CSV table of C-alpha atoms in Angstrom, one decimal:
chain,number,residue,atom,x,y,z
A,1,MET,CA,-6.7,-15.0,12.1
A,2,MET,CA,-9.7,-16.1,10.1
A,3,THR,CA,-8.7,-17.8,6.9
A,4,ASN,CA,-10.3,-17.0,3.5
A,5,ARG,CA,-13.4,-19.1,2.7
A,6,ILE,CA,-11.7,-20.4,-0.5
A,7,ASP,CA,-8.8,-21.8,1.5
A,8,ARG,CA,-11.1,-23.4,4.0
A,9,LYS,CA,-13.2,-25.0,1.3
A,10,PHE,CA,-10.1,-26.5,-0.5
A,11,LYS,CA,-8.8,-27.7,2.9
A,12,GLU,CA,-12.2,-29.4,3.6
A,13,LEU,CA,-12.2,-30.9,0.1
A,14,ARG,CA,-8.7,-32.2,0.4
A,15,SER,CA,-9.6,-34.0,3.7
A,16,GLN,CA,-12.4,-35.7,1.8
A,17,LYS,CA,-10.2,-36.4,-1.3
A,18,LYS,CA,-12.6,-34.4,-3.5
A,19,SER,CA,-12.3,-31.8,-6.2
A,20,ALA,CA,-14.2,-28.6,-6.2
A,21,PHE,CA,-17.2,-27.9,-8.4
A,22,ILE,CA,-17.2,-24.2,-9.2
A,23,ALA,CA,-20.3,-22.7,-10.9
A,24,PHE,CA,-20.1,-19.5,-12.9
A,25,ILE,CA,-23.3,-17.4,-13.3
A,26,THR,CA,-23.7,-13.9,-14.7
A,27,ALA,CA,-24.9,-11.5,-12.0
A,28,GLY,CA,-28.2,-10.0,-13.0
A,29,PHE,CA,-29.1,-12.7,-15.5
A,30,PRO,CA,-32.0,-12.8,-15.7
A,31,SER,CA,-32.3,-10.6,-12.6
A,32,LEU,CA,-30.4,-9.9,-9.4
A,33,ASN,CA,-33.3,-11.5,-7.4
A,34,ALA,CA,-32.8,-14.7,-9.5
A,35,THR,CA,-29.0,-14.5,-9.0
A,36,GLU,CA,-29.6,-14.6,-5.2
A,37,LYS,CA,-31.9,-17.6,-5.5
A,38,LEU,CA,-29.4,-19.3,-7.9
A,39,VAL,CA,-26.5,-18.9,-5.5
A,40,LEU,CA,-28.4,-20.3,-2.5
A,41,GLY,CA,-29.8,-23.1,-4.7
A,42,LEU,CA,-26.4,-24.0,-6.2
A,43,GLU,CA,-25.0,-24.4,-2.7
A,44,LYS,CA,-27.8,-26.8,-1.8
A,45,ARG,CA,-27.1,-28.8,-5.0
A,46,GLY,CA,-23.5,-29.4,-4.0
A,47,VAL,CA,-21.6,-26.5,-5.6
A,48,ASP,CA,-18.5,-25.7,-3.6
A,49,ILE,CA,-17.6,-22.2,-4.9
A,50,ILE,CA,-19.6,-19.5,-6.8
A,51,GLU,CA,-18.0,-17.5,-9.5
A,52,LEU,CA,-20.1,-14.4,-10.0
A,53,GLY,CA,-19.7,-12.7,-13.3
A,54,VAL,CA,-19.8,-8.9,-13.4
A,55,PRO,CA,-21.5,-8.0,-16.8
A,56,PHE,CA,-19.3,-5.9,-19.0
A,57,SER,CA,-19.9,-4.4,-22.5
A,58,ASP,CA,-16.6,-5.7,-24.0
A,59,PRO,CA,-16.0,-9.1,-22.3
A,60,LEU,CA,-13.0,-10.3,-24.4
A,61,ALA,CA,-12.6,-13.6,-22.6
A,62,ASP,CA,-16.2,-14.6,-23.1
A,63,GLY,CA,-17.9,-16.4,-25.9
A,64,PRO,CA,-21.3,-15.6,-27.3
A,65,ILE,CA,-23.4,-17.3,-24.6
A,66,ILE,CA,-21.9,-15.4,-21.6
A,67,GLN,CA,-21.7,-12.2,-23.8
A,68,ALA,CA,-25.4,-12.4,-24.4
A,69,SER,CA,-26.1,-12.9,-20.7
A,70,SER,CA,-23.9,-9.9,-19.9
A,71,LEU,CA,-25.8,-7.7,-22.4
A,72,TYR,CA,-29.1,-8.9,-21.0
A,73,SER,CA,-28.0,-8.0,-17.5
A,74,LEU,CA,-26.5,-4.6,-18.5
A,75,LYS,CA,-29.8,-3.6,-20.1
A,76,ARG,CA,-31.4,-4.1,-16.7
A,77,LYS,CA,-29.0,-1.7,-15.2
A,78,THR,CA,-26.8,-4.2,-13.3
A,79,ASN,CA,-23.6,-2.7,-12.1
A,80,LEU,CA,-20.7,-3.4,-9.8
A,81,SER,CA,-22.2,-1.5,-6.8
A,82,LYS,CA,-25.5,-3.4,-7.1
A,83,ILE,CA,-23.6,-6.8,-7.3
A,84,LEU,CA,-21.5,-6.0,-4.2
A,85,SER,CA,-24.8,-5.1,-2.4
A,86,LEU,CA,-26.2,-8.4,-3.6
A,87,VAL,CA,-23.2,-10.4,-2.2
A,88,LYS,CA,-23.6,-8.6,1.1
A,89,LYS,CA,-27.3,-9.7,1.2
A,90,ILE,CA,-26.3,-13.3,0.2
A,91,ARG,CA,-23.7,-13.4,2.9
A,92,MET,CA,-26.4,-13.1,5.5
A,93,GLN,CA,-27.7,-16.5,4.3
A,94,THR,CA,-24.6,-18.5,3.4
A,95,GLN,CA,-20.9,-18.8,3.8
A,96,ILE,CA,-20.2,-20.4,0.4
A,97,PRO,CA,-17.0,-18.9,-1.1
A,98,ILE,CA,-17.8,-16.3,-3.7
A,99,CYS,CA,-15.4,-15.0,-6.4
A,100,LEU,CA,-16.1,-12.0,-8.6
A,101,MET,CA,-15.1,-12.4,-12.3
A,102,THR,CA,-14.9,-8.8,-13.6
A,103,TYR,CA,-13.1,-6.9,-16.2
A,104,VAL,CA,-10.7,-4.1,-15.2
A,105,ASN,CA,-12.7,-1.1,-16.3
A,106,PRO,CA,-15.5,-1.5,-13.7
A,107,VAL,CA,-12.7,-1.8,-11.1
A,108,LEU,CA,-10.9,1.3,-12.2
A,109,ALA,CA,-14.1,3.2,-12.4
A,110,MET,CA,-14.8,2.5,-8.7
A,111,GLY,CA,-11.1,2.7,-7.8
A,112,GLU,CA,-9.0,-0.3,-6.9
A,113,LYS,CA,-8.8,0.6,-3.2
A,114,GLU,CA,-12.5,1.3,-2.9
A,115,PHE,CA,-13.4,-1.8,-4.8
A,116,LEU,CA,-11.3,-4.1,-2.6
A,117,LEU,CA,-12.6,-2.5,0.6
A,118,ARG,CA,-16.2,-2.8,-0.5
A,119,ALA,CA,-15.6,-6.3,-1.8
A,120,LYS,CA,-14.2,-7.4,1.6
A,121,GLN,CA,-17.1,-5.7,3.4
A,122,SER,CA,-19.6,-7.4,1.2
A,123,GLY,CA,-18.1,-10.9,1.7
A,124,VAL,CA,-16.3,-11.4,-1.6
A,125,ASP,CA,-13.5,-14.0,-1.2
A,126,GLY,CA,-11.6,-13.7,-4.5
A,127,ILE,CA,-11.4,-11.7,-7.7
A,128,ILE,CA,-10.7,-12.8,-11.3
A,129,VAL,CA,-9.9,-10.1,-13.8
A,130,PRO,CA,-9.3,-11.7,-17.3
A,131,ASP,CA,-8.0,-8.5,-19.0
A,132,LEU,CA,-5.6,-7.6,-16.2
A,133,PRO,CA,-2.3,-9.6,-16.5
A,134,PRO,CA,-0.4,-10.0,-13.2
A,135,GLU,CA,2.4,-7.8,-14.6
A,136,GLU,CA,0.0,-4.9,-14.5
A,137,ALA,CA,-1.9,-5.8,-11.3
A,138,SER,CA,0.5,-4.7,-8.6
A,139,GLY,CA,-2.0,-2.1,-7.3
A,140,LEU,CA,-4.9,-4.5,-7.3
A,141,ILE,CA,-2.8,-7.2,-5.6
A,142,ARG,CA,-1.6,-4.8,-3.0
A,143,HIS,CA,-5.1,-3.7,-2.0
A,144,ALA,CA,-6.4,-7.3,-2.2
A,145,ARG,CA,-3.7,-8.5,0.2
A,146,LYS,CA,-4.7,-5.8,2.7
A,147,GLN,CA,-8.3,-7.0,2.6
A,148,ALA,CA,-7.4,-10.7,2.5
A,149,VAL,CA,-9.3,-11.1,-0.8
A,150,HIS,CA,-7.6,-13.6,-3.1
A,151,THR,CA,-6.3,-12.7,-6.5
A,152,ILE,CA,-6.8,-15.5,-9.0
A,153,PHE,CA,-4.8,-15.4,-12.2
A,154,PHE,CA,-4.9,-17.5,-15.4
A,155,LEU,CA,-2.6,-20.1,-17.0
A,156,SER,CA,-3.3,-21.5,-20.4
A,157,PRO,CA,-2.1,-24.3,-22.7
A,158,THR,CA,0.6,-21.9,-24.0
A,159,SER,CA,2.0,-21.0,-20.6
A,160,GLY,CA,5.7,-22.1,-20.1
A,161,ILE,CA,7.4,-23.0,-16.8
A,162,LYS,CA,8.7,-19.5,-16.3
A,163,ARG,CA,5.1,-18.1,-16.7
A,164,ILE,CA,3.6,-20.7,-14.4
A,165,LYS,CA,6.0,-19.8,-11.6
A,166,TYR,CA,5.4,-16.1,-12.1
A,167,VAL,CA,1.6,-16.5,-12.0
A,168,ALA,CA,1.8,-18.8,-9.0
A,169,LYS,CA,3.6,-16.1,-7.0
A,170,ARG,CA,0.9,-13.6,-7.6
A,171,SER,CA,-2.1,-15.8,-7.2
A,172,ARG,CA,-3.9,-16.7,-4.0
A,173,GLY,CA,-6.8,-19.2,-3.5
A,174,PHE,CA,-6.3,-21.2,-6.7
A,175,ILE,CA,-4.9,-21.1,-10.2
A,176,TYR,CA,-7.4,-20.8,-13.0
A,177,TYR,CA,-6.3,-23.0,-15.9
A,178,VAL,CA,-7.9,-22.2,-19.2
A,179,SER,CA,-8.3,-25.6,-20.9
A,180,LEU,CA,-8.2,-24.2,-24.4
A,181,THR,CA,-6.8,-21.4,-26.5
A,182,GLY,CA,-10.0,-19.5,-27.0
A,183,VAL,CA,-13.0,-17.8,-25.3
A,184,THR,CA,-15.5,-19.3,-22.9
A,185,GLY,CA,-18.2,-21.6,-24.3
A,186,ALA,CA,-19.4,-25.2,-24.2
A,187,ARG,CA,-17.2,-27.6,-26.3
A,188,LYS,CA,-18.0,-31.1,-27.4
A,189,SER,CA,-14.6,-32.4,-26.2
A,190,LEU,CA,-11.7,-31.3,-24.0
A,191,GLU,CA,-8.1,-30.8,-25.0
A,192,THR,CA,-6.3,-34.1,-25.4
A,193,ASP,CA,-3.2,-33.0,-23.5
A,194,LEU,CA,-5.1,-31.8,-20.5
A,195,LYS,CA,-3.7,-34.5,-18.2
A,196,SER,CA,-0.1,-33.8,-19.0
A,197,ARG,CA,-0.6,-30.0,-18.8
A,198,ILE,CA,-2.2,-30.3,-15.3
A,199,ARG,CA,0.6,-32.6,-14.1
A,200,MET,CA,3.3,-30.2,-15.4
A,201,ILE,CA,1.6,-27.2,-13.7
A,202,LYS,CA,1.2,-29.0,-10.4
A,203,ARG,CA,4.9,-29.8,-10.3
A,204,HIS,CA,5.5,-26.0,-10.0
A,205,VAL,CA,2.4,-24.8,-8.1
A,206,LYS,CA,1.4,-25.4,-4.5
A,207,LEU,CA,-2.0,-23.7,-4.9
A,208,PRO,CA,-5.1,-25.7,-6.1
A,209,VAL,CA,-5.4,-25.8,-9.9
A,210,CYS,CA,-8.9,-25.5,-11.3
A,211,VAL,CA,-9.9,-26.0,-14.9
A,212,GLY,CA,-12.4,-24.0,-16.8
A,213,PHE,CA,-13.5,-22.9,-20.3
A,214,GLY,CA,-15.2,-25.5,-22.5
A,215,VAL,CA,-16.3,-27.8,-19.6
A,216,SER,CA,-20.0,-28.5,-20.2
A,217,THR,CA,-21.0,-32.1,-19.6
A,218,ALA,CA,-21.0,-34.6,-16.8
A,219,GLU,CA,-18.3,-36.6,-18.7
A,220,HIS,CA,-16.1,-33.4,-18.9
A,221,VAL,CA,-16.6,-32.7,-15.2
A,222,SER,CA,-15.7,-36.3,-14.2
A,223,ARG,CA,-12.6,-36.2,-16.3
A,224,VAL,CA,-11.4,-32.9,-15.0
A,225,LYS,CA,-12.1,-33.7,-11.4
A,226,ALA,CA,-9.9,-36.8,-11.7
A,227,LEU,CA,-7.0,-34.5,-12.9
A,228,ALA,CA,-7.4,-31.2,-11.1
A,229,ASP,CA,-8.3,-29.7,-7.8
A,230,GLY,CA,-11.5,-28.1,-9.2
A,231,VAL,CA,-13.6,-27.8,-12.3
A,232,ILE,CA,-15.4,-24.6,-13.4
A,233,VAL,CA,-18.6,-24.7,-15.5
A,234,GLY,CA,-20.2,-21.5,-16.8
A,235,SER,CA,-21.5,-21.3,-20.3
A,236,ALA,CA,-23.4,-24.6,-20.1
A,237,ILE,CA,-25.3,-23.2,-17.0
A,238,ILE,CA,-26.0,-19.9,-18.6
A,239,ASP,CA,-27.2,-21.6,-21.7
A,240,ASN,CA,-29.6,-23.7,-19.6
A,241,ILE,CA,-31.0,-20.6,-18.0
A,242,ARG,CA,-31.3,-18.9,-21.4
A,243,ALA,CA,-33.2,-21.9,-22.9
A,244,ASN,CA,-35.7,-21.8,-20.0
A,245,LEU,CA,-36.1,-18.0,-19.6
A,246,LYS,CA,-39.8,-18.0,-20.3
A,247,ARG,CA,-40.6,-21.0,-18.1
A,248,PRO,CA,-41.9,-20.5,-14.6
A,249,ASP,CA,-39.6,-23.3,-13.3
A,250,MET,CA,-36.5,-21.8,-14.9
A,251,LEU,CA,-34.5,-21.7,-11.7
A,252,ARG,CA,-35.3,-25.3,-10.7
A,253,ARG,CA,-34.3,-26.5,-14.2
A,254,ALA,CA,-31.0,-24.7,-14.0
A,255,LEU,CA,-30.3,-26.1,-10.5
A,256,ASP,CA,-31.2,-29.6,-11.5
A,257,PHE,CA,-29.0,-29.3,-14.6
A,258,VAL,CA,-26.0,-28.4,-12.4
A,259,LYS,CA,-26.7,-31.3,-10.1
A,260,SER,CA,-26.9,-33.6,-13.0
A,261,ILE,CA,-23.4,-32.7,-14.3
A,262,ASN,CA,-21.7,-32.4,-10.9
A,263,VAL,CA,-20.7,-36.1,-10.7
């Protein structure tokens, strides 16, 4: 039985005593063609897993930087079907693990069963749905298990031990630990109790634990890698793309930025 690409990647990283660098980019920002080039370029710059954001009009987990990129992408008619087609095209060129971070409305509009079937056929390895708590995700989990697509749920600084165990039972691939009580977006510093929180979670969770939200600098990445199984960077990458949108070397600048903080 072929294992999920996410599992294979973490197994490979464990054998090398390394933590994963996970890059979030918004699909269709600034275009789907650019997204394809970014994914392939990020892999060449050492990124281990791609988190591909599905643009949505009411992204409650996202701060202003990713919200703006989603709006930009939506105005160019990006939708879930086009993104799945893009992943299928990318799959012909790389086996890097790809997770979709989407909101529940696009999934329900397509239908959970149809979404998971098409996700699997396209080459998606995991799904993250911020506005769908695991208590309400039984249908999505059931279809995901049938397709061997991992469901990745969140823990936060306010999660107690009972919640940690509950989320762990319903998650596959890795646990997404939100490092702060707030939305996505670059921060100047990380939470001071991050070390103790990660240690406490890992006492109750066998899955890899990856930290996102607020991570934006090489110092942040280095600190999180020393504590967790993976680090997730999104807004800082999107902000770099936004700042260089009108430059002909925008893609190269974004890729070089990612390489510079993946220490």
